[in-house]
Short mmCIF file of C-alpha atoms and ligand atoms in Angstrom, two decimals:
data_model
loop_
_atom_site.label_atom_id
_atom_site.label_comp_id
_atom_site.label_asym_id
_atom_site.label_seq_id
_atom_site.Cartn_x
_atom_site.Cartn_y
_atom_site.Cartn_z
CA UNK A 1 24.97 47.72 -5.92
CA UNK A 2 27.19 44.95 -4.45
CA UNK A 3 26.58 46.13 -0.90
CA UNK A 4 22.93 45.04 -0.93
CA UNK A 5 22.24 41.48 0.12
CA UNK A 6 21.64 39.42 -3.05
CA UNK A 7 20.60 36.17 -1.38
CA UNK A 8 18.16 35.52 1.45
CA UNK A 9 18.38 31.70 1.91
CA UNK A 10 19.78 32.20 5.43
CA UNK A 11 16.43 33.79 6.39
CA UNK A 12 14.90 30.31 6.07
CA UNK A 13 17.15 28.68 8.68
CA UNK A 14 16.34 29.04 12.37
CA UNK A 15 17.70 26.30 14.65
CA UNK A 16 15.77 27.81 17.55
CA UNK A 17 12.45 27.61 15.68
CA UNK A 18 9.82 25.47 17.44
CA UNK A 19 7.12 24.38 14.96
CA UNK A 20 3.58 24.68 16.30
CA UNK A 21 1.20 21.69 16.41
CA UNK A 22 -0.31 22.60 13.02
CA UNK A 23 3.01 22.70 11.18
CA UNK A 24 3.86 20.13 8.51
CA UNK A 25 7.37 18.82 9.20
CA UNK A 26 9.50 17.23 6.47
CA UNK A 27 12.56 15.10 7.15
CA UNK A 28 15.12 15.36 4.35
CA UNK A 29 18.45 13.64 3.77
CA UNK A 30 20.79 15.91 1.80
CA UNK A 31 24.29 15.90 0.35
CA UNK A 32 25.60 19.45 -0.28
CA UNK A 33 27.87 20.38 -3.13
CA UNK A 34 31.42 20.58 -1.74
CA UNK A 35 31.61 24.35 -1.87
CA UNK A 36 28.24 24.97 -0.21
CA UNK A 37 27.71 24.66 3.55
CA UNK A 38 25.01 22.46 5.06
CA UNK A 39 23.31 25.56 6.51
CA UNK A 40 23.16 27.22 3.11
CA UNK A 41 21.67 24.05 1.58
CA UNK A 42 19.09 23.79 4.35
CA UNK A 43 18.11 27.40 3.64
CA UNK A 44 17.73 26.60 -0.04
CA UNK A 45 15.59 23.54 0.70
CA UNK A 46 13.25 25.51 2.99
CA UNK A 47 13.15 28.54 0.71
CA UNK A 48 12.69 26.93 -2.70
CA UNK A 49 10.03 24.49 -1.38
CA UNK A 50 7.97 27.22 0.26
CA UNK A 51 8.02 30.88 -0.84
CA UNK A 52 11.58 31.82 -1.75
CA UNK A 53 13.76 32.03 -4.82
CA UNK A 54 17.45 32.52 -5.61
CA UNK A 55 17.66 36.25 -5.08
CA UNK A 56 16.34 38.95 -2.79
CA UNK A 57 13.27 40.72 -4.20
CA UNK A 58 12.54 44.42 -4.40
CA UNK A 59 9.15 43.95 -2.75
CA UNK A 60 7.35 41.09 -1.02
CA UNK A 61 3.64 40.60 -0.10
CA UNK A 62 2.54 41.36 3.46
CA UNK A 63 1.54 37.72 3.97
CA UNK A 64 5.02 36.39 3.27
CA UNK A 65 6.35 36.04 6.83
CA UNK A 66 3.34 33.81 7.70
CA UNK A 67 4.08 31.41 4.83
CA UNK A 68 7.82 30.92 5.16
CA UNK A 69 9.23 27.47 5.90
CA UNK A 70 12.11 27.10 8.34
CA UNK A 71 14.89 24.53 8.45
CA UNK A 72 15.06 24.11 12.22
CA UNK A 73 16.92 20.85 12.96
CA UNK A 74 19.98 19.02 11.65
CA UNK A 75 21.80 15.77 12.46
CA UNK A 76 24.60 15.12 10.02
CA UNK A 77 23.04 14.71 6.57
CA UNK A 78 19.47 14.91 7.84
CA UNK A 79 17.45 18.05 8.39
CA UNK A 80 13.87 18.91 9.27
CA UNK A 81 11.92 21.72 7.66
CA UNK A 82 8.66 23.07 9.12
CA UNK A 83 5.95 24.46 6.82
CA UNK A 84 2.88 26.45 7.92
CA UNK A 85 -0.14 24.32 7.00
CA UNK A 86 -1.77 27.35 5.30
CA UNK A 87 0.97 27.20 2.65
CA UNK A 88 -0.80 24.26 0.98
CA UNK A 89 -4.20 23.76 -0.65
CA UNK A 90 -6.49 21.82 1.69
CA UNK A 91 -7.19 18.24 0.66
CA UNK A 92 -4.83 18.15 -2.32
CA UNK A 93 -1.75 15.89 -2.54
CA UNK A 94 -0.68 17.46 -5.83
CA UNK A 95 -0.92 20.86 -4.10
CA UNK A 96 1.47 19.61 -1.44
CA UNK A 97 4.06 17.70 -3.46
CA UNK A 98 4.76 20.63 -5.78
CA UNK A 99 6.59 22.19 -2.81
CA UNK A 100 8.50 19.65 -0.67
CA UNK A 101 8.80 17.17 -3.57
CA UNK A 102 9.34 19.73 -6.30
CA UNK A 103 12.13 21.92 -7.67
CA UNK A 104 14.46 21.37 -4.71
CA UNK A 105 15.37 17.91 -6.08
CA UNK A 106 16.94 19.59 -9.08
CA UNK A 107 18.90 22.27 -7.16
CA UNK A 108 22.55 22.51 -8.17
CA UNK A 109 23.40 23.18 -4.52
CA UNK A 110 22.79 19.52 -3.60
CA UNK A 111 24.49 16.41 -4.95
CA UNK A 112 21.51 14.41 -3.73
CA UNK A 113 18.30 14.92 -1.75
CA UNK A 114 15.75 12.47 -0.32
CA UNK A 115 12.38 13.18 1.22
CA UNK A 116 12.38 10.58 4.02
CA UNK A 117 9.05 11.28 5.74
CA UNK A 118 6.54 14.03 6.49
CA UNK A 119 4.66 14.47 9.76
CA UNK A 120 1.15 15.59 8.81
CA UNK A 121 -0.77 17.47 11.53
CA UNK A 122 -4.44 16.65 12.13
CA UNK A 123 -5.16 20.16 10.81
CA UNK A 124 -3.99 18.84 7.42
CA UNK A 125 -5.13 15.21 7.72
CA UNK A 126 -8.73 16.22 8.50
CA UNK A 127 -9.29 17.28 4.87
CA UNK A 128 -8.82 13.68 3.62
CA UNK A 129 -11.16 10.69 3.91
CA UNK A 130 -8.65 7.83 4.01
CA UNK A 131 -9.50 4.20 3.19
CA UNK A 132 -13.11 3.05 2.78
CA UNK A 133 -12.41 -0.39 4.26
CA UNK A 134 -8.72 -0.88 4.99
CA UNK A 135 -8.32 -3.73 7.47
CA UNK A 136 -12.09 -4.21 7.80
CA UNK A 137 -12.15 -5.65 4.26
CA UNK A 138 -11.02 -8.99 5.73
CA UNK A 139 -14.28 -9.40 7.58
CA UNK A 140 -16.63 -7.07 5.71
CA UNK A 141 -15.85 -8.28 2.19
CA UNK A 142 -14.41 -11.77 2.68
CA UNK A 143 -16.34 -12.68 5.86
CA UNK A 144 -13.05 -13.97 7.32
CA UNK A 145 -12.21 -13.76 11.03
CA UNK A 146 -8.58 -13.05 10.25
CA UNK A 147 -6.26 -12.55 7.32
CA UNK A 148 -4.48 -12.90 5.12
CA UNK A 149 -6.47 -12.00 2.03
CA UNK A 150 -4.94 -14.20 -0.67
CA UNK A 151 -4.44 -13.18 -4.29
CA UNK A 152 -2.94 -14.68 -7.42
CA UNK A 153 -1.90 -12.91 -10.60
CA UNK A 154 -2.34 -14.94 -13.80
CA UNK A 155 1.16 -15.51 -15.13
CA UNK A 156 2.74 -14.93 -17.61
CA UNK A 157 1.89 -11.25 -17.03
CA UNK A 158 0.36 -10.85 -20.47
CA UNK A 159 -0.67 -13.21 -23.25
CA UNK A 160 -3.92 -14.72 -22.11
CA UNK A 161 -7.10 -13.76 -23.92
CA UNK A 162 -9.90 -12.51 -21.67
CA UNK A 163 -11.49 -15.91 -21.95
CA UNK A 164 -8.31 -17.83 -20.98
CA UNK A 165 -7.64 -15.30 -18.18
CA UNK A 166 -11.09 -15.83 -16.67
CA UNK A 167 -12.28 -19.29 -17.64
CA UNK A 168 -8.94 -21.08 -17.44
CA UNK A 169 -6.68 -19.38 -14.89
CA UNK A 170 -9.02 -17.42 -12.63
CA UNK A 171 -11.42 -20.37 -12.32
CA UNK A 172 -8.61 -22.72 -11.24
CA UNK A 173 -7.21 -20.18 -8.79
CA UNK A 174 -10.60 -19.54 -7.19
CA UNK A 175 -11.41 -23.26 -7.12
CA UNK A 176 -8.15 -23.86 -5.32
CA UNK A 177 -9.33 -21.62 -2.47
CA UNK A 178 -7.68 -18.27 -3.25
CA UNK A 179 -9.76 -15.17 -2.45
CA UNK A 180 -8.80 -12.88 -5.35
CA UNK A 181 -7.53 -12.97 -8.90
CA UNK A 182 -5.43 -9.89 -9.51
CA UNK A 183 -4.61 -8.29 -12.85
CA UNK A 184 -0.93 -7.75 -13.44
CA UNK A 185 0.26 -4.16 -13.34
CA UNK A 186 0.69 -3.97 -17.12
CA UNK A 187 -2.63 -5.58 -18.03
CA UNK A 188 -5.13 -2.87 -18.89
CA UNK A 189 -7.10 -2.91 -22.16
CA UNK A 190 -4.90 -4.70 -24.70
CA UNK A 191 -6.41 -5.85 -28.00
CA UNK A 192 -5.95 -9.49 -26.98
CA UNK A 193 -7.53 -9.03 -23.53
CA UNK A 194 -10.06 -6.17 -23.69
CA UNK A 195 -10.98 -4.67 -20.32
CA UNK A 196 -14.76 -4.93 -20.64
CA UNK A 197 -14.54 -8.49 -21.95
CA UNK A 198 -12.30 -9.48 -19.03
CA UNK A 199 -14.65 -7.91 -16.46
CA UNK A 200 -17.70 -9.66 -17.87
CA UNK A 201 -16.04 -13.06 -18.04
CA UNK A 202 -14.48 -12.74 -14.57
CA UNK A 203 -17.89 -11.86 -13.12
CA UNK A 204 -19.45 -14.99 -14.63
CA UNK A 205 -16.62 -17.25 -13.43
CA UNK A 206 -16.67 -15.60 -10.00
CA UNK A 207 -20.36 -16.45 -9.56
CA UNK A 208 -19.68 -20.05 -10.60
CA UNK A 209 -16.69 -20.37 -8.25
CA UNK A 210 -18.61 -18.83 -5.34
CA UNK A 211 -21.44 -21.30 -5.85
CA UNK A 212 -19.07 -24.27 -6.02
CA UNK A 213 -16.83 -23.27 -3.10
CA UNK A 214 -19.25 -21.36 -0.86
CA UNK A 215 -16.52 -18.76 -0.48
CA UNK A 216 -16.47 -15.04 -1.36
CA UNK A 217 -14.45 -14.52 -4.53
CA UNK A 218 -13.08 -11.16 -5.60
CA UNK A 219 -10.85 -9.71 -8.29
CA UNK A 220 -8.41 -6.83 -8.37
CA UNK A 221 -9.16 -5.68 -11.90
CA UNK A 222 -6.79 -3.01 -13.17
CA UNK A 223 -8.73 0.17 -14.03
CA UNK A 224 -5.56 2.13 -14.90
CA UNK A 225 -6.59 4.21 -17.91
CA UNK A 226 -5.28 6.89 -20.33
CA UNK A 227 -7.61 9.59 -18.96
CA UNK A 228 -9.91 10.30 -16.01
CA UNK A 229 -13.10 9.77 -18.02
CA UNK A 230 -12.06 6.24 -18.99
CA UNK A 231 -10.79 5.63 -15.47
CA UNK A 232 -14.22 6.50 -14.11
CA UNK A 233 -15.96 4.34 -16.74
CA UNK A 234 -13.75 1.36 -15.91
CA UNK A 235 -14.41 1.67 -12.18
CA UNK A 236 -18.14 1.90 -12.90
CA UNK A 237 -17.96 -1.22 -15.09
CA UNK A 238 -16.20 -3.18 -12.32
CA UNK A 239 -18.77 -1.94 -9.80
CA UNK A 240 -21.72 -2.76 -12.06
CA UNK A 241 -20.44 -6.32 -12.39
CA UNK A 242 -20.63 -6.79 -8.63
CA UNK A 243 -16.99 -6.55 -7.65
CA UNK A 244 -16.15 -4.75 -4.39
CA UNK A 245 -12.55 -3.98 -5.40
CA UNK A 246 -10.72 -2.41 -8.24
CA UNK A 247 -6.96 -2.09 -8.74
CA UNK A 248 -5.02 1.01 -9.77
CA UNK A 249 -1.38 1.52 -10.71
CA UNK A 250 -1.14 4.53 -8.44
CA UNK A 251 2.33 5.89 -9.24
CA UNK A 252 1.90 5.54 -13.00
CA UNK A 253 -1.59 7.08 -12.83
CA UNK A 254 -0.55 10.02 -10.70
CA UNK A 255 -2.00 11.62 -7.61
CA UNK A 256 -4.90 13.37 -9.30
CA UNK A 257 -6.07 10.00 -10.63
CA UNK A 258 -5.62 8.40 -7.20
CA UNK A 259 -7.69 11.10 -5.49
CA UNK A 260 -10.32 10.82 -8.25
CA UNK A 261 -10.43 7.03 -7.89
CA UNK A 262 -10.71 7.32 -4.11
CA UNK A 263 -13.67 9.71 -4.40
CA UNK A 264 -15.41 7.28 -6.76
CA UNK A 265 -14.59 4.33 -4.47
CA UNK A 266 -16.23 6.17 -1.58
CA UNK A 267 -19.30 6.89 -3.74
CA UNK A 268 -19.58 3.24 -4.82
CA UNK A 269 -18.56 1.73 -1.45
CA UNK A 270 -15.58 0.01 -3.10
CA UNK A 271 -12.05 -0.88 -1.95
CA UNK A 272 -8.92 0.04 -3.87
CA UNK A 273 -5.97 -2.31 -4.35
CA UNK A 274 -2.95 -0.16 -5.21
CA UNK A 275 -0.08 -1.45 -7.29
CA UNK A 276 3.04 0.68 -6.90
CA UNK A 277 4.80 -0.09 -10.21
CA UNK A 278 7.33 2.68 -11.05
CA UNK A 279 7.91 3.57 -7.37
CA UNK A 280 11.42 2.09 -7.44
CA UNK A 281 12.48 4.79 -9.91
CA UNK A 282 12.54 7.22 -6.98
CA UNK A 283 12.24 5.18 -3.77
CA UNK A 284 15.06 2.68 -4.19
CA UNK A 285 18.03 5.06 -4.08
CA UNK A 286 18.70 5.82 -0.40
CA UNK A 287 20.42 9.11 -1.33
CA UNK A 288 18.03 10.68 -3.81
CA UNK A 289 14.25 10.64 -4.27
CA UNK A 290 11.41 9.90 -1.86
CA UNK A 291 10.96 7.02 0.55
CA UNK A 292 8.46 4.21 -0.02
CA UNK A 293 7.37 4.95 3.54
CA UNK A 294 6.18 8.42 2.62
CA UNK A 295 4.57 7.18 -0.60
CA UNK A 296 2.62 4.70 1.55
CA UNK A 297 1.61 7.51 3.93
CA UNK A 298 0.18 9.48 1.01
CA UNK A 299 -1.77 6.45 -0.17
CA UNK A 300 -3.37 5.85 3.23
CA UNK A 301 -4.19 9.55 3.53
CA UNK A 302 -5.87 9.68 0.11
CA UNK A 303 -7.88 6.51 0.67
CA UNK A 304 -6.17 3.42 -0.71
CA UNK A 305 -7.34 0.25 1.09
CA UNK A 306 -4.32 -1.95 0.42
CA UNK A 307 -0.87 -1.20 -0.99
CA UNK A 308 2.14 -3.29 -2.00
CA UNK A 309 4.93 -2.43 0.44
CA UNK A 310 7.38 -5.32 -0.03
CA UNK A 311 8.21 -8.80 1.25
CA UNK A 312 11.85 -8.60 2.49
CA UNK A 313 12.25 -12.26 1.39
CA UNK A 314 10.94 -12.04 -2.21
CA UNK A 315 12.43 -11.03 -5.53
CA UNK A 316 12.14 -7.25 -5.22
CA UNK A 317 14.27 -4.86 -3.20
CA UNK A 318 13.07 -3.46 0.13
CA UNK A 319 14.99 -2.96 3.40
CA UNK A 320 13.50 -4.87 6.34
CA UNK A 321 13.60 -1.96 8.81
CA UNK A 322 11.88 0.39 6.36
CA UNK A 323 9.22 -2.18 5.41
CA UNK A 324 8.40 -2.81 9.08
CA UNK A 325 8.38 0.93 9.84
CA UNK A 326 6.02 1.40 6.88
CA UNK A 327 3.79 -1.52 7.87
CA UNK A 328 3.30 -0.10 11.37
CA UNK A 329 2.71 3.41 10.01
CA UNK A 330 -0.07 2.26 7.66
CA UNK A 331 -1.71 -0.09 10.17
CA UNK A 332 -1.54 1.78 13.48
CA UNK A 333 -3.47 4.82 14.67
CA UNK A 334 -0.28 6.52 15.85
CA UNK A 335 3.42 5.75 15.44
CA UNK A 336 6.51 7.26 17.05
CA UNK A 337 9.59 8.63 15.36
CA UNK A 338 12.33 6.24 14.31
CA UNK A 339 15.41 8.44 13.82
CA UNK A 340 16.23 9.05 10.14
CA UNK A 341 13.55 6.54 9.01
CA UNK A 342 10.11 7.73 10.18
CA UNK A 343 8.56 10.73 11.89
CA UNK A 344 5.80 10.62 14.51
CA UNK A 345 2.34 10.42 12.92
CA UNK A 346 -1.11 10.61 14.49
CA UNK A 347 -3.79 9.51 12.02
CA UNK A 348 -6.86 10.85 13.81
CA UNK A 349 -9.94 9.23 12.26
CA UNK A 350 -8.19 7.86 9.13
CA UNK A 351 -8.67 4.09 8.90
CA UNK A 352 -5.70 1.72 8.64
CA UNK A 353 -4.50 0.54 5.22
CA UNK A 354 -3.66 -3.12 4.60
CA UNK A 355 -0.10 -4.00 3.56
CA UNK A 356 0.34 -6.23 0.52
CA UNK A 357 3.31 -8.59 0.31
CA UNK A 358 3.99 -9.77 -3.23
CA UNK A 359 6.85 -10.54 -5.56
CA UNK A 360 8.69 -13.84 -5.75
CA UNK A 361 6.59 -15.47 -3.04
CA UNK A 362 5.74 -19.18 -2.88
CA UNK A 363 4.22 -21.35 -0.10
CA UNK A 364 7.60 -21.97 1.54
CA UNK A 365 8.12 -18.25 2.16
CA UNK A 366 4.71 -17.35 3.58
CA UNK A 367 5.52 -18.15 7.26
CA UNK A 368 8.62 -15.94 7.00
CA UNK A 369 6.51 -13.09 5.62
CA UNK A 370 3.96 -13.40 8.44
CA UNK A 371 6.76 -13.52 11.04
CA UNK A 372 8.34 -10.36 9.59
CA UNK A 373 4.99 -8.57 9.46
CA UNK A 374 4.02 -9.90 12.91
CA UNK A 375 0.47 -10.26 11.65
CA UNK A 376 -1.58 -12.14 9.06
CA UNK A 377 -3.93 -9.16 8.69
CA UNK A 378 -2.50 -8.35 5.30
CA UNK A 379 -2.71 -9.38 1.64
CA UNK A 380 -0.34 -11.93 0.16
CA UNK A 381 -0.04 -12.29 -3.60
CA UNK A 382 1.55 -15.44 -5.03
CA UNK A 383 1.72 -15.38 -8.82
CA UNK A 384 4.51 -17.53 -10.22
CA UNK A 385 4.58 -19.32 -6.89
CA UNK A 386 1.10 -20.67 -7.62
CA UNK A 387 1.16 -21.23 -11.39
CA UNK A 388 4.60 -22.80 -11.35
CA UNK A 389 3.30 -25.63 -9.18
CA UNK A 390 4.15 -29.05 -10.67
CA UNK A 391 0.57 -30.29 -10.22
CA UNK A 392 -1.02 -27.31 -11.96
CA UNK A 393 -2.71 -24.03 -11.04
CA UNK A 394 -5.50 -25.31 -8.79
CA UNK A 395 -2.98 -27.41 -6.84
CA UNK A 396 -0.71 -24.37 -6.60
CA UNK A 397 -3.56 -22.40 -5.10
CA UNK A 398 -4.26 -25.21 -2.62
CA UNK A 399 -0.58 -25.25 -1.62
CA UNK A 400 -0.77 -21.52 -0.75
CA UNK A 401 -3.91 -22.10 1.32
CA UNK A 402 -2.31 -25.10 3.06
CA UNK A 403 0.80 -23.09 3.97
CA UNK A 404 -1.45 -20.45 5.59
CA UNK A 405 -3.46 -23.13 7.43
CA UNK A 406 -0.21 -24.60 8.76
CA UNK A 407 0.94 -21.17 9.93
CA UNK A 408 -2.33 -20.47 11.73
CA UNK A 409 -2.00 -23.83 13.51
CA UNK A 410 1.72 -23.21 14.25
CA UNK A 411 2.63 -26.40 12.40
CA UNK A 412 5.93 -26.61 10.51
CA UNK A 413 5.27 -26.69 6.77
CA UNK A 414 7.21 -29.91 6.28
CA UNK A 415 5.09 -31.55 8.96
CA UNK A 416 1.85 -30.25 7.44
CA UNK A 417 3.00 -31.37 3.97
CA UNK A 418 3.04 -34.99 5.12
CA UNK A 419 -0.71 -35.17 4.54
CA UNK A 420 -1.15 -32.22 2.18
CA UNK A 421 0.28 -33.33 -1.16
CA UNK A 422 -0.01 -29.96 -2.88
CA UNK A 423 2.09 -28.26 -0.20
CA UNK A 424 4.55 -31.14 -0.36
CA UNK A 425 5.04 -30.68 -4.10
CA UNK A 426 5.53 -26.92 -3.67
CA UNK A 427 8.19 -27.51 -1.04
CA UNK A 428 9.86 -30.06 -3.31
CA UNK A 429 10.10 -27.50 -6.12
CA UNK A 430 10.88 -24.29 -4.22
CA UNK A 431 11.68 -25.33 -0.66
CA UNK A 432 12.31 -22.12 1.34
CA UNK A 433 14.38 -20.38 -1.33
CA UNK A 434 14.39 -16.60 -1.58
CA UNK A 435 14.36 -15.69 -5.31
CA UNK A 436 16.50 -12.83 -6.62
C1 CAP B 1 4.43 -10.44 -8.55
C2 CAP B 1 4.05 -9.29 -9.45
C3 CAP B 1 3.91 -7.98 -8.69
C4 CAP B 1 5.08 -7.62 -7.82
C5 CAP B 1 5.12 -6.09 -7.63
C6 CAP B 1 5.05 -9.12 -10.59
O1 CAP B 1 4.38 -11.61 -9.32
O2 CAP B 1 2.80 -9.51 -10.06
O3 CAP B 1 3.70 -6.99 -9.68
O4 CAP B 1 4.89 -8.20 -6.57
O5 CAP B 1 6.18 -5.78 -6.78
O6 CAP B 1 4.59 -8.73 -11.64
O7 CAP B 1 6.23 -9.33 -10.33
P1 CAP B 1 5.03 -12.93 -8.70
P2 CAP B 1 5.88 -5.10 -5.36
O8 CAP B 1 4.17 -13.36 -7.51
O9 CAP B 1 4.98 -13.95 -9.80
O10 CAP B 1 6.42 -12.58 -8.29
O11 CAP B 1 4.90 -6.01 -4.70
O12 CAP B 1 7.23 -5.06 -4.69
O13 CAP B 1 5.33 -3.76 -5.65
MG1 MG B 2 2.84 -7.84 -11.33
#
């Protein structure tokens, strides 16, 4: 019967709605199809990501009104949708994303849709444990008074045997004064560099380097695995060889793997270094997908200790204002809203997560990174920028350490390079160039 209402999307829009303190609020950026109004699209976003569907239903459960989401705010192409916290499984990121990061991104009613940020109430946050160490890793694991934690990835990304990886590259990097040797994101358990072989050899070389340097040496060994059983076994192997960290490709592994890895890290008292490879498939486009800022929020909530969030000056894309907004959101206990970029967030008891700057860095760029981040309590990874050093890998590592020393003493790098040859050679080769 045509008279009966066939759609109910409008029931999910209420611009007078005032979310209560326990509501989860999502900020979306949306582009409606020409023939559909912004209000109708907002209704579709709120409906399809909570309890609704495309048509009215002959009967609905009694509980429905308590579970509906409401689009309650709009500024141009941005809208906010409030969800009752009871709509989502407690303590499960997968249980959350299936709604606000689910079907709505494929709706025909929108040309594009981006999930910019989500304000998580303490009623939701309290079901997560957050990072084991976070910023305390600097002192607790590396016995350093201040950061940065330094890391180097053996380059080229792949091609070394486990023995060359450990005994040749890692040894030189650690000898040169770098804290950690990090696996590259695509190094897992290849036939030419088997995981267990790499762990064993790295542990032996680590002990040797620690003895010779008197410094704590760590590795971010990539435990990314084809299934959860092997993931758990790889974490256990890293733990049993005395490492305090392991590394995980978090986007590629998926949120169930990240929550599993975080639970194991808490059991073993370990820290997780998160590589974000694949994020740019959905974070880079400012019109469609999900922001890196919100991906970082999820990682801190779950319990990642340090996460790559960009350099601004390096080889990979990342807008300065978003990187800074993200850095503050993962480091601080509470942050305020930045219109259209970040919502307010109170973290309660969840520890801070360390930002990682990596990608196209070399000694000449490190002061710029620290100035942008306004802290050295972070992780810097310098792969090619260490192993491309004209005097070799160990000298490249020393050049990175010297650039950090200069920064801590507020000495211009060129000045400091006068009596630090390794830094001088790095500046000769790369200067202060920003790679593309
Ligand atoms: C950097 C890196 C990292 C990127 C990841 C690479 O090597 O190892 O994976 O930093 O990007 O493979 O490119 P270089 P992001 O130091 O030699 O550039 O940190 O933006 O996630
Ligand atoms: Mg890499």
